[in-house]
Each structure stands twice: as C-alpha cells, then as structure tokens.
GROMACS .gro file of C-alpha atoms in nm:
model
  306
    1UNK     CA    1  -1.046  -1.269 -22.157
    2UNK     CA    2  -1.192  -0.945 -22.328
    3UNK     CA    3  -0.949  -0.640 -22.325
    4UNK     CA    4  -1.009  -0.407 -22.036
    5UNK     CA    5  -1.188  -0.095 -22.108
    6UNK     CA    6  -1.167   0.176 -21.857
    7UNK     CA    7  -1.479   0.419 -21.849
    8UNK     CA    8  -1.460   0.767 -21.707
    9UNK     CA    9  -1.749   0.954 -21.588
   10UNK     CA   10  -1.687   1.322 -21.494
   11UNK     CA   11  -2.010   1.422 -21.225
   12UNK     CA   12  -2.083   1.756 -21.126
   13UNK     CA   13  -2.368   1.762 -20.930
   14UNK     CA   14  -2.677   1.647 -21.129
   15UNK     CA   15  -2.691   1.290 -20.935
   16UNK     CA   16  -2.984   1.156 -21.076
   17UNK     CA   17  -2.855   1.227 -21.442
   18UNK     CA   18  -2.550   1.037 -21.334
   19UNK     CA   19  -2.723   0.756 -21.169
   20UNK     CA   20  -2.839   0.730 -21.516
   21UNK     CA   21  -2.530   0.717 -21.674
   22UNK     CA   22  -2.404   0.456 -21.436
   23UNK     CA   23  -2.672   0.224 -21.487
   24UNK     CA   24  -2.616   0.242 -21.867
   25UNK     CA   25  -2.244   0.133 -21.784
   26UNK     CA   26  -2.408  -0.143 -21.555
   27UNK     CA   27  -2.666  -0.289 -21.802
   28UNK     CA   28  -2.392  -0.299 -22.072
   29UNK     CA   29  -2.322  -0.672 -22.239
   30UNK     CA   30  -1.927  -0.625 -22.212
   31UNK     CA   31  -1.812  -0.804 -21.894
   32UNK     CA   32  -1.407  -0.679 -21.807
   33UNK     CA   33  -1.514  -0.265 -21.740
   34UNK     CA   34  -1.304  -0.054 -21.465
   35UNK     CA   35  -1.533   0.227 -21.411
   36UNK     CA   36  -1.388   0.520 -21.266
   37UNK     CA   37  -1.675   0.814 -21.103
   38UNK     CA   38  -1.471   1.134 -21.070
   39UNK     CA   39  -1.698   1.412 -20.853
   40UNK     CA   40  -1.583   1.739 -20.931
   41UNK     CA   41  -1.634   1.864 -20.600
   42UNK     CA   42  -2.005   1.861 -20.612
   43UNK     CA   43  -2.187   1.974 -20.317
   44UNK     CA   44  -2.290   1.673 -20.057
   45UNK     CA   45  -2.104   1.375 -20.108
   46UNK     CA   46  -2.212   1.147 -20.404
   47UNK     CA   47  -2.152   0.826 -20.239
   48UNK     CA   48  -2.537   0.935 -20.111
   49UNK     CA   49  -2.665   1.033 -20.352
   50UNK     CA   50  -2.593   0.743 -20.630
   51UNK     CA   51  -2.601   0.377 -20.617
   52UNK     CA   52  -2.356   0.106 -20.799
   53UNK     CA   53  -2.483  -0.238 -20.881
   54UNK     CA   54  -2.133  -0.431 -20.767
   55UNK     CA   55  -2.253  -0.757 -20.918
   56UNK     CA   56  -2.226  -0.600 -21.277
   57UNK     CA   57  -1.960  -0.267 -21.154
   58UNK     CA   58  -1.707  -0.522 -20.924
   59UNK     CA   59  -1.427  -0.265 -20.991
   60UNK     CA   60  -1.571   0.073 -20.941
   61UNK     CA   61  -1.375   0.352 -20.800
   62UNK     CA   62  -1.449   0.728 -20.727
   63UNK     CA   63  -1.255   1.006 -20.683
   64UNK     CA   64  -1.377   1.388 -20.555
   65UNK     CA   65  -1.152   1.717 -20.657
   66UNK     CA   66  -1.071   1.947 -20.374
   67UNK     CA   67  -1.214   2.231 -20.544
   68UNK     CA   68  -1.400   2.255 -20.918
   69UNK     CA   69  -1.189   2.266 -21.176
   70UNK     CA   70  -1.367   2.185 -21.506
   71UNK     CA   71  -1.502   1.806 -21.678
   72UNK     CA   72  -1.173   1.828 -21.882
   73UNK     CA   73  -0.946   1.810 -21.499
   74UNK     CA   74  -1.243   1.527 -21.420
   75UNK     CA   75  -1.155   1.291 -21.750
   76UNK     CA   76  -0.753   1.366 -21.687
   77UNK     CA   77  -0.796   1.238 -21.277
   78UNK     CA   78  -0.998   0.950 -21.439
   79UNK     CA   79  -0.711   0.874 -21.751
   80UNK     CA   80  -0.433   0.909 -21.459
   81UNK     CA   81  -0.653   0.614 -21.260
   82UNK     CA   82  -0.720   0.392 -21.539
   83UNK     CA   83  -0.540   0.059 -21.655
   84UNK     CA   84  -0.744  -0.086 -21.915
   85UNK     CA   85  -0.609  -0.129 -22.278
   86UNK     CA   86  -0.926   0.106 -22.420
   87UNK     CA   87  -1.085   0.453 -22.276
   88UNK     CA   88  -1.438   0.525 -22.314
   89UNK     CA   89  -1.580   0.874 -22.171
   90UNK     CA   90  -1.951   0.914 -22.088
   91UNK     CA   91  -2.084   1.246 -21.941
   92UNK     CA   92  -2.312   1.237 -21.653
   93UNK     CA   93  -2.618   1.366 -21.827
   94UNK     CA   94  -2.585   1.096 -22.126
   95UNK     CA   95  -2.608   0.717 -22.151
   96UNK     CA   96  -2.523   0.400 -22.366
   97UNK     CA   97  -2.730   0.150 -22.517
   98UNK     CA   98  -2.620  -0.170 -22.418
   99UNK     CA   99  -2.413  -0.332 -22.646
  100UNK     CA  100  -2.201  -0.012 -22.710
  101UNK     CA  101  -1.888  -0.116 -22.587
  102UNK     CA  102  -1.923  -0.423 -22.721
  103UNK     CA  103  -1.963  -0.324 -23.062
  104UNK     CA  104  -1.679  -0.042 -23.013
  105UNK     CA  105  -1.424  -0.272 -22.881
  106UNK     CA  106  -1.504  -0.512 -23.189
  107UNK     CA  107  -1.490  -0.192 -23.472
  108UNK     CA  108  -1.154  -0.123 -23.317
  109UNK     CA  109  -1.000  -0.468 -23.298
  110UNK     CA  110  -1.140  -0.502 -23.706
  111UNK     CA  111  -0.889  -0.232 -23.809
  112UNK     CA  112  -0.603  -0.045 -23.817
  113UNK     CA  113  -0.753   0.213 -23.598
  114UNK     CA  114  -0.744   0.297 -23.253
  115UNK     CA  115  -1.010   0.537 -23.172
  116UNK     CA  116  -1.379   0.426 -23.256
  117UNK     CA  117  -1.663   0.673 -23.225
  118UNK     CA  118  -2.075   0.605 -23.250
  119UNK     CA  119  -2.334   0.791 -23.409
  120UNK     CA  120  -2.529   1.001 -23.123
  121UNK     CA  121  -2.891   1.024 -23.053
  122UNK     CA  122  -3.032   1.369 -22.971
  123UNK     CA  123  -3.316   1.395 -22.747
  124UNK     CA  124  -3.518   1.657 -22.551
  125UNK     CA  125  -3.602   1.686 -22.181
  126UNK     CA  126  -3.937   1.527 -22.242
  127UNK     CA  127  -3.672   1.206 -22.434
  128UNK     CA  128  -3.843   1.366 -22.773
  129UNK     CA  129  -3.617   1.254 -23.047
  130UNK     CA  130  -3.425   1.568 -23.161
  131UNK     CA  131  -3.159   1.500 -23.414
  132UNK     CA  132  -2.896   1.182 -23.507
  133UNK     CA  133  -2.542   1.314 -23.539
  134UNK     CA  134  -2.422   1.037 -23.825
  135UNK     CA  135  -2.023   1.133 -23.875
  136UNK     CA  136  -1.895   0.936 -24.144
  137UNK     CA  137  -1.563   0.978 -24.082
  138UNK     CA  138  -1.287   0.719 -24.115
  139UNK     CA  139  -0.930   0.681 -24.172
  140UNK     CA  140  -0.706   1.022 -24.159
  141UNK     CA  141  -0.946   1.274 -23.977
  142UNK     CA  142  -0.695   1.554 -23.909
  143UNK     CA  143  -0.868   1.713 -24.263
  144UNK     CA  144  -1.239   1.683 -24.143
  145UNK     CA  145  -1.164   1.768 -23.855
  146UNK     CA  146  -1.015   2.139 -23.887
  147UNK     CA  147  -1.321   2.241 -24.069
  148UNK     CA  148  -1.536   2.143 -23.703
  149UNK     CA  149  -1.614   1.867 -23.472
  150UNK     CA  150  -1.678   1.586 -23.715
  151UNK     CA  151  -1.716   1.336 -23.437
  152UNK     CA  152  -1.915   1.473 -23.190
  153UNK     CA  153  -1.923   1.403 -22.822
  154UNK     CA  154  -1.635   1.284 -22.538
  155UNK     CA  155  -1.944   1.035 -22.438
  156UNK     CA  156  -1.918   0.872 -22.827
  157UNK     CA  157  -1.596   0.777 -22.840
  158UNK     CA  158  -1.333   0.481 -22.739
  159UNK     CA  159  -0.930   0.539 -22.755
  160UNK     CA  160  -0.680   0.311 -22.698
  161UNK     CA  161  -0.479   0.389 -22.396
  162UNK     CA  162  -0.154   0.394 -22.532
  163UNK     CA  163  -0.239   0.677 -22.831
  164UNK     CA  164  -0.362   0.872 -22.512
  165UNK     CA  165   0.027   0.884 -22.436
  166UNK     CA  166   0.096   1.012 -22.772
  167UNK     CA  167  -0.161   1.327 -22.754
  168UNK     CA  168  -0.134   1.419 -22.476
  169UNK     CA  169  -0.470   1.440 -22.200
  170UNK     CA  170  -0.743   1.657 -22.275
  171UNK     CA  171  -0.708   2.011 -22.243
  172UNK     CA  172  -0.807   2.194 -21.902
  173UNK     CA  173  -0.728   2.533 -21.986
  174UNK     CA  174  -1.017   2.541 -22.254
  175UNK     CA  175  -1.347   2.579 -22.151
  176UNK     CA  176  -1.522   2.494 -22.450
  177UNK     CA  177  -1.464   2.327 -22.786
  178UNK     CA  178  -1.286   2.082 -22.542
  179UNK     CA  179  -1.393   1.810 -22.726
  180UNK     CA  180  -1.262   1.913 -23.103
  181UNK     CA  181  -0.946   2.015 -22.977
  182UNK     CA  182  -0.851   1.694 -22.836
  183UNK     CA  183  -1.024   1.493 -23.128
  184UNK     CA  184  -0.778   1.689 -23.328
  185UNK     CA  185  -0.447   1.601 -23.150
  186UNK     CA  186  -0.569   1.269 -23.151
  187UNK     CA  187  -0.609   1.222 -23.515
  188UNK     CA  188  -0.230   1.278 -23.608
  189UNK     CA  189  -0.168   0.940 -23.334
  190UNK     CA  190  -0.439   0.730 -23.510
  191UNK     CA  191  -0.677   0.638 -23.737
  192UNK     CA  192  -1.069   0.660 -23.686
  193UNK     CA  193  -1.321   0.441 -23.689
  194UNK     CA  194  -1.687   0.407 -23.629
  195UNK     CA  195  -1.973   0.235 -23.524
  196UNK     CA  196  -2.297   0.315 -23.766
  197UNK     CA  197  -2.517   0.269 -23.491
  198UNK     CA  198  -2.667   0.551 -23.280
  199UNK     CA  199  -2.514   0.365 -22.916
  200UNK     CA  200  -2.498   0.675 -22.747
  201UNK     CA  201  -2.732   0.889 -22.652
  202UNK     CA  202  -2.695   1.260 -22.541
  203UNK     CA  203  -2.986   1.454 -22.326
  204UNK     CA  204  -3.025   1.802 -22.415
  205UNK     CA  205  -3.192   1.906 -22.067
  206UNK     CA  206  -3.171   2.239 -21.951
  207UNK     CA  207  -2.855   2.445 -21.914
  208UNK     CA  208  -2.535   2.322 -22.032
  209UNK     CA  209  -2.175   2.492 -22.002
  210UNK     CA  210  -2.191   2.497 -22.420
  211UNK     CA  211  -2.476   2.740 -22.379
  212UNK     CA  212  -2.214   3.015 -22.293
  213UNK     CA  213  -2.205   3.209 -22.563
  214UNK     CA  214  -1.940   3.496 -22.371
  215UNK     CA  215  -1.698   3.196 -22.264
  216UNK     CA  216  -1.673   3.070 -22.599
  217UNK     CA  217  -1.602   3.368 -22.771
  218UNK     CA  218  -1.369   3.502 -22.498
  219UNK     CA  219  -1.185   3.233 -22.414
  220UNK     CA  220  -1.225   2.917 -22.586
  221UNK     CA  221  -1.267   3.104 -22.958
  222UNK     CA  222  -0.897   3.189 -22.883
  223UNK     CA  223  -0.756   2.920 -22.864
  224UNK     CA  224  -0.966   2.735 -23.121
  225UNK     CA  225  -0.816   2.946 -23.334
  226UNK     CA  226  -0.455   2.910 -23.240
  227UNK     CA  227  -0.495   2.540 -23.282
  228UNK     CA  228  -0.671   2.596 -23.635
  229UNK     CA  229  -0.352   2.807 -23.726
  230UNK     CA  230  -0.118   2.474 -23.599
  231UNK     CA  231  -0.265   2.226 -23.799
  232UNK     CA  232  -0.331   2.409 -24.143
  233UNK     CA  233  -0.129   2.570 -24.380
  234UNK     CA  234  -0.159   2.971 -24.505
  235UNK     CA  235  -0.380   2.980 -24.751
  236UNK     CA  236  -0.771   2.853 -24.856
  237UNK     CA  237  -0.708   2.564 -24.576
  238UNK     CA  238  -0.677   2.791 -24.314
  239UNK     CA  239  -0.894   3.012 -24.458
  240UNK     CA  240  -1.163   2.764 -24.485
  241UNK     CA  241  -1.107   2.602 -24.138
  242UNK     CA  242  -1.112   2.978 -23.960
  243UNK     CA  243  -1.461   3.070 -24.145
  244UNK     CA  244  -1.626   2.753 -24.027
  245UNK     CA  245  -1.506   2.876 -23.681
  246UNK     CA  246  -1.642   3.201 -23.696
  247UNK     CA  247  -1.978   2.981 -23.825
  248UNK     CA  248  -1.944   2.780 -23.553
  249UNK     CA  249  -1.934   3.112 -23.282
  250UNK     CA  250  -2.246   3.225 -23.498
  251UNK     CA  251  -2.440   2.975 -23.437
  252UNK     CA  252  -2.366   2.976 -23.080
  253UNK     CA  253  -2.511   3.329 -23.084
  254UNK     CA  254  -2.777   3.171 -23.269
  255UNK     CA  255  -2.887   2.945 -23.027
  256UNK     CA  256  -2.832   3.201 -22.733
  257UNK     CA  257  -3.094   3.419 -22.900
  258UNK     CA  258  -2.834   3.712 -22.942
  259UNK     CA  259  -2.928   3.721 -23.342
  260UNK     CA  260  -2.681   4.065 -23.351
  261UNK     CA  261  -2.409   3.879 -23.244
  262UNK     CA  262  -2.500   3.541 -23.456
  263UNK     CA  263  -2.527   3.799 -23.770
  264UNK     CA  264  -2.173   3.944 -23.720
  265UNK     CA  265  -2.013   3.592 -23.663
  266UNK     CA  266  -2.163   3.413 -23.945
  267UNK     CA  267  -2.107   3.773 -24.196
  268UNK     CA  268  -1.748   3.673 -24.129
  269UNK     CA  269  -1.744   3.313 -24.222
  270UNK     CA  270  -1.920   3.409 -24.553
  271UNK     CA  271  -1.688   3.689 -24.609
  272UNK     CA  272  -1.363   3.431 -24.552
  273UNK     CA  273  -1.572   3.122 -24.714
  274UNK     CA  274  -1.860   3.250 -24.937
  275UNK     CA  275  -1.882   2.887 -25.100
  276UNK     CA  276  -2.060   2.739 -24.828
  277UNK     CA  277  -2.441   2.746 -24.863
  278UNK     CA  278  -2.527   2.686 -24.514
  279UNK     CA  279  -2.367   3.027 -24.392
  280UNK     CA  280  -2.610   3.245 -24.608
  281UNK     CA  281  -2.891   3.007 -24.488
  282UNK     CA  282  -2.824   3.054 -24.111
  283UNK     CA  283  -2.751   3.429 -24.152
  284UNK     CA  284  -3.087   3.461 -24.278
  285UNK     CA  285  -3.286   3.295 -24.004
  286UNK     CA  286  -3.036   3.505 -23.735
  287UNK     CA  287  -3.403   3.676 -23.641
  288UNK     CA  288  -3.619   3.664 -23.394
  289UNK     CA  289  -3.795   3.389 -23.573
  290UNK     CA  290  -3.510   3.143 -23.490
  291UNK     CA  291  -3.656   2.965 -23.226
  292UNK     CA  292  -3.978   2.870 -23.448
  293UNK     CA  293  -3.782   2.776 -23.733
  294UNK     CA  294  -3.582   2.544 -23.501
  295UNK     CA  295  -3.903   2.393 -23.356
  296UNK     CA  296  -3.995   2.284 -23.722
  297UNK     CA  297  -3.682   2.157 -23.851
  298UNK     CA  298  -3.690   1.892 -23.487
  299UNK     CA  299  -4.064   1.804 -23.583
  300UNK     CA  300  -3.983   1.739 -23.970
  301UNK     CA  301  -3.677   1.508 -23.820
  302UNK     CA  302  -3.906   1.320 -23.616
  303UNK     CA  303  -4.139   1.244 -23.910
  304UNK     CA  304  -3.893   1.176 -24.127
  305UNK     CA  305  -3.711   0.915 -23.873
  306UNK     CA  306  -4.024   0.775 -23.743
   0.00000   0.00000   0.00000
C-alpha cells in the first residue's frame, strides 16, 4: 500500500473557496489520503456549507476552534490529528492539480530528502494567469532561505511527519511570514526537494491577511528579524539576510500603495545591501505609478508563457 499522507486544510470562512480546495484533494490520483478540515471558528457551521465526496475522502475528519486563533493554530490542531507518514498543507482559497501528491510522494521517496515542494501557479480573481513562482532550491536550504522565502507557500509543500517532530509545529505567535519561518526551522531537520511542475495553484482574490502592511511591520517584522539574527552569523550574512528583510517590508508597502513607507523600507535594504539590483529598481517605481507598472509586468508574463 502507498504511504499515508495526511492533508490539512485550515478554513476560515470563505466556504465556497474551500469547497474548492476539497474537491482538488478529492479529484487527486493518490488513493491512501487522511484529510483533516480544521474551521477556525467560522461563523455558521461548515458541515452546511461544504460537501465531501466519501467515495474518494473515506477518512475525512473536521475539527472547529472555540474561538479564532490564526491558520498557523488551524495547521498545528490538524498536525496534532494526523497519522500519516507525509504532511501536505493546502489553504482554503488554493487548489492542486491532480497528480500532485502523487508526484510529491514519488520526488520524496527518490531522495535523501524529506520535504518536497512544487512550483506555484499565480492567478487572478478572473483565473488570469499572474505569475509562476519556480524555486529551484534543493539540498541544504537553510542558506537560501535566510535571504527570503525561497519556497513559497504552506499549500506547496509535503514534510515527512517525523522531521515535523524535529522542528517543532508552525509558529502561532507570528502573524505573518509564517510560512518562511517554519521553512527555515525545517531546513536544519532535512533536505529539500522539488517537483518542477506548477501542481499547485494559489488564487490571489481579494483581501488576504498578507495584505497587512501595519501587522507585518509591527509584529511579524520583529520576529523575522530575531530569527534572521539565530540562523546567521555577524557580519555580510546577516547583513545581507536583514536588507532583503527590510526589501521584503518595502515591497509590502509597495503593494499596499503606501509608496512613503515602501521608499523608507527599501532605502534601508540598499543602504545595508547596495549590491542587489532589484532594490534600486523597486525604489524607483515606489510612485504612484506602481499599480500600472504592475499591470504590465502580469500582461508581458502572460505573453511570454502563453
């Protein structure tokens, strides 16, 4: 029999985005899946709201919080319920193609590592194609991986359960960056792997907690930067890692439209780092001219991957 892979979907309202995700899960060409449905405390019950094939989902489970306490408290209820020899995450507003698992559970059984991640399809809320996130990351990842989020998404990726043990469970006391952090702790357990196939596919629809640019550089910049501090040494390392930080708060600005903010941010990177080209590029579109510029990099992506 196939190894058991336990996937954990974190729902906060949003049903019909998470009926979505479900069905992905239920369409998918692997056949020994746990799936665990953790509601954080959305309001009405989601038993009503959402529907689970039980031919293709026989062991499907869902848990509801008592009170909201963040996707990152959602994943740890799911890792606490789950039994199967790999973890796969998939957020309620994304989806799989069919054979991800699959493929995942066959890149990880190929090699050394334990932790397999796929490329990521961007798309709009009209299902436009926006970007392809393509990490090329394998092996030791710790060093990629302090200069930003080389791999991407929680809904990408597939850990064996037992390195879980070894890094510890996501972090809930950060509200952002959640995803880099524990990519991070993971990489000293493990090797990475990857899938060169976009499998995944993330839905950029509307208002997401990522758009909040005072959380992130309140709280979560914090303690993105602690963690930097752990896992470099004094010196250009740590300088390096801390300026693509500050980029990364920029840009955040950037997108938010507060082009002040995105200047000061991204001034800093370039004044820590002023090797990397793509600081003095984004500093210069931090105008009110942004959100045309962005509109025309997305349609030259399109042509080009059309």
């Amino acid at each position: 029999m196939n190894p058991c892979v336990s996937v954990i979907i974190p729902v906060y309202n949003r049903f019909g985005k998470a009926q979505r995700a479900i069905n992905s899960v239920a369409n998918q060409t692997y056949d020994n899946i746990q799936l665990i449905i953790v509601d954080d405390n959305s309001e009405g019950e989601i038993e009503e709201h959402i529907s689970i094939d039980s031919q293709k989902l026989s062991d499907t489970s869902i848990y509801k919080h008592s009170k909201n306490r963040g996707a990152n408290a959602a994943r740890n209820t799911g890792i606490d319920e789950a039994y199967g020899d790999y973890l796969a995450f998939l957020d309620s507003d994304d989806e799989w193609e069919e054979t991800k698992i699959s493929k995942q559970v066959e890149n990880i059984s190929s090699s050394e590592a334990e932790f397999s991640y796929t490329w990521v399809k961007q798309v709009d809320e009209s299902n436009k194609y926006n970007s392809m996130n393509a990490p090329r990351v394998h092996g030791n990842a710790t060093k990629n991986l302090i200069n930003g989020n080389v791999i991407g998404t929680f809904s990408s990726v597939m850990v064996q359960h037992g390195v879980i043990k070894m890094a510890g469970k996501p972090n809930e006391s950060l509200p952002l960056w959640q995803d880099w952090e524990w990519f991070l702790r993971l990489s000293r357990c493990t090797d990475f792997t990857g899938v060169k196939e976009p499998l995944t596919i993330r839905h950029n629809e509307g208002e997401q907690i990522s758009d909040n640019f005072e959380v992130k550089r309140d709280e979560a910049y914090p303690q993105m930067l602690d963690c930097l501090k752990e896992f470099t040494s004094e010196g250009s390392e740590r300088k390096e890692a801390i300026a693509n930080l500050d980029y990364s708060l920029g840009y955040s600005a950037l997108s938010s439209h507060r082009y002040p903010e995105a200047r000061k941010w991204i001034a800093r990177a370039i004044r820590k780092d002023p090797t990397v080209a793509k600081y003095y590029i984004y500093l210069l579109c931090s105008s009110s001219h942004y959100p045309l510029l962005q509109k025309c990099k997305r349609s030259l992506v399109r042509i080009i991957n059309n």
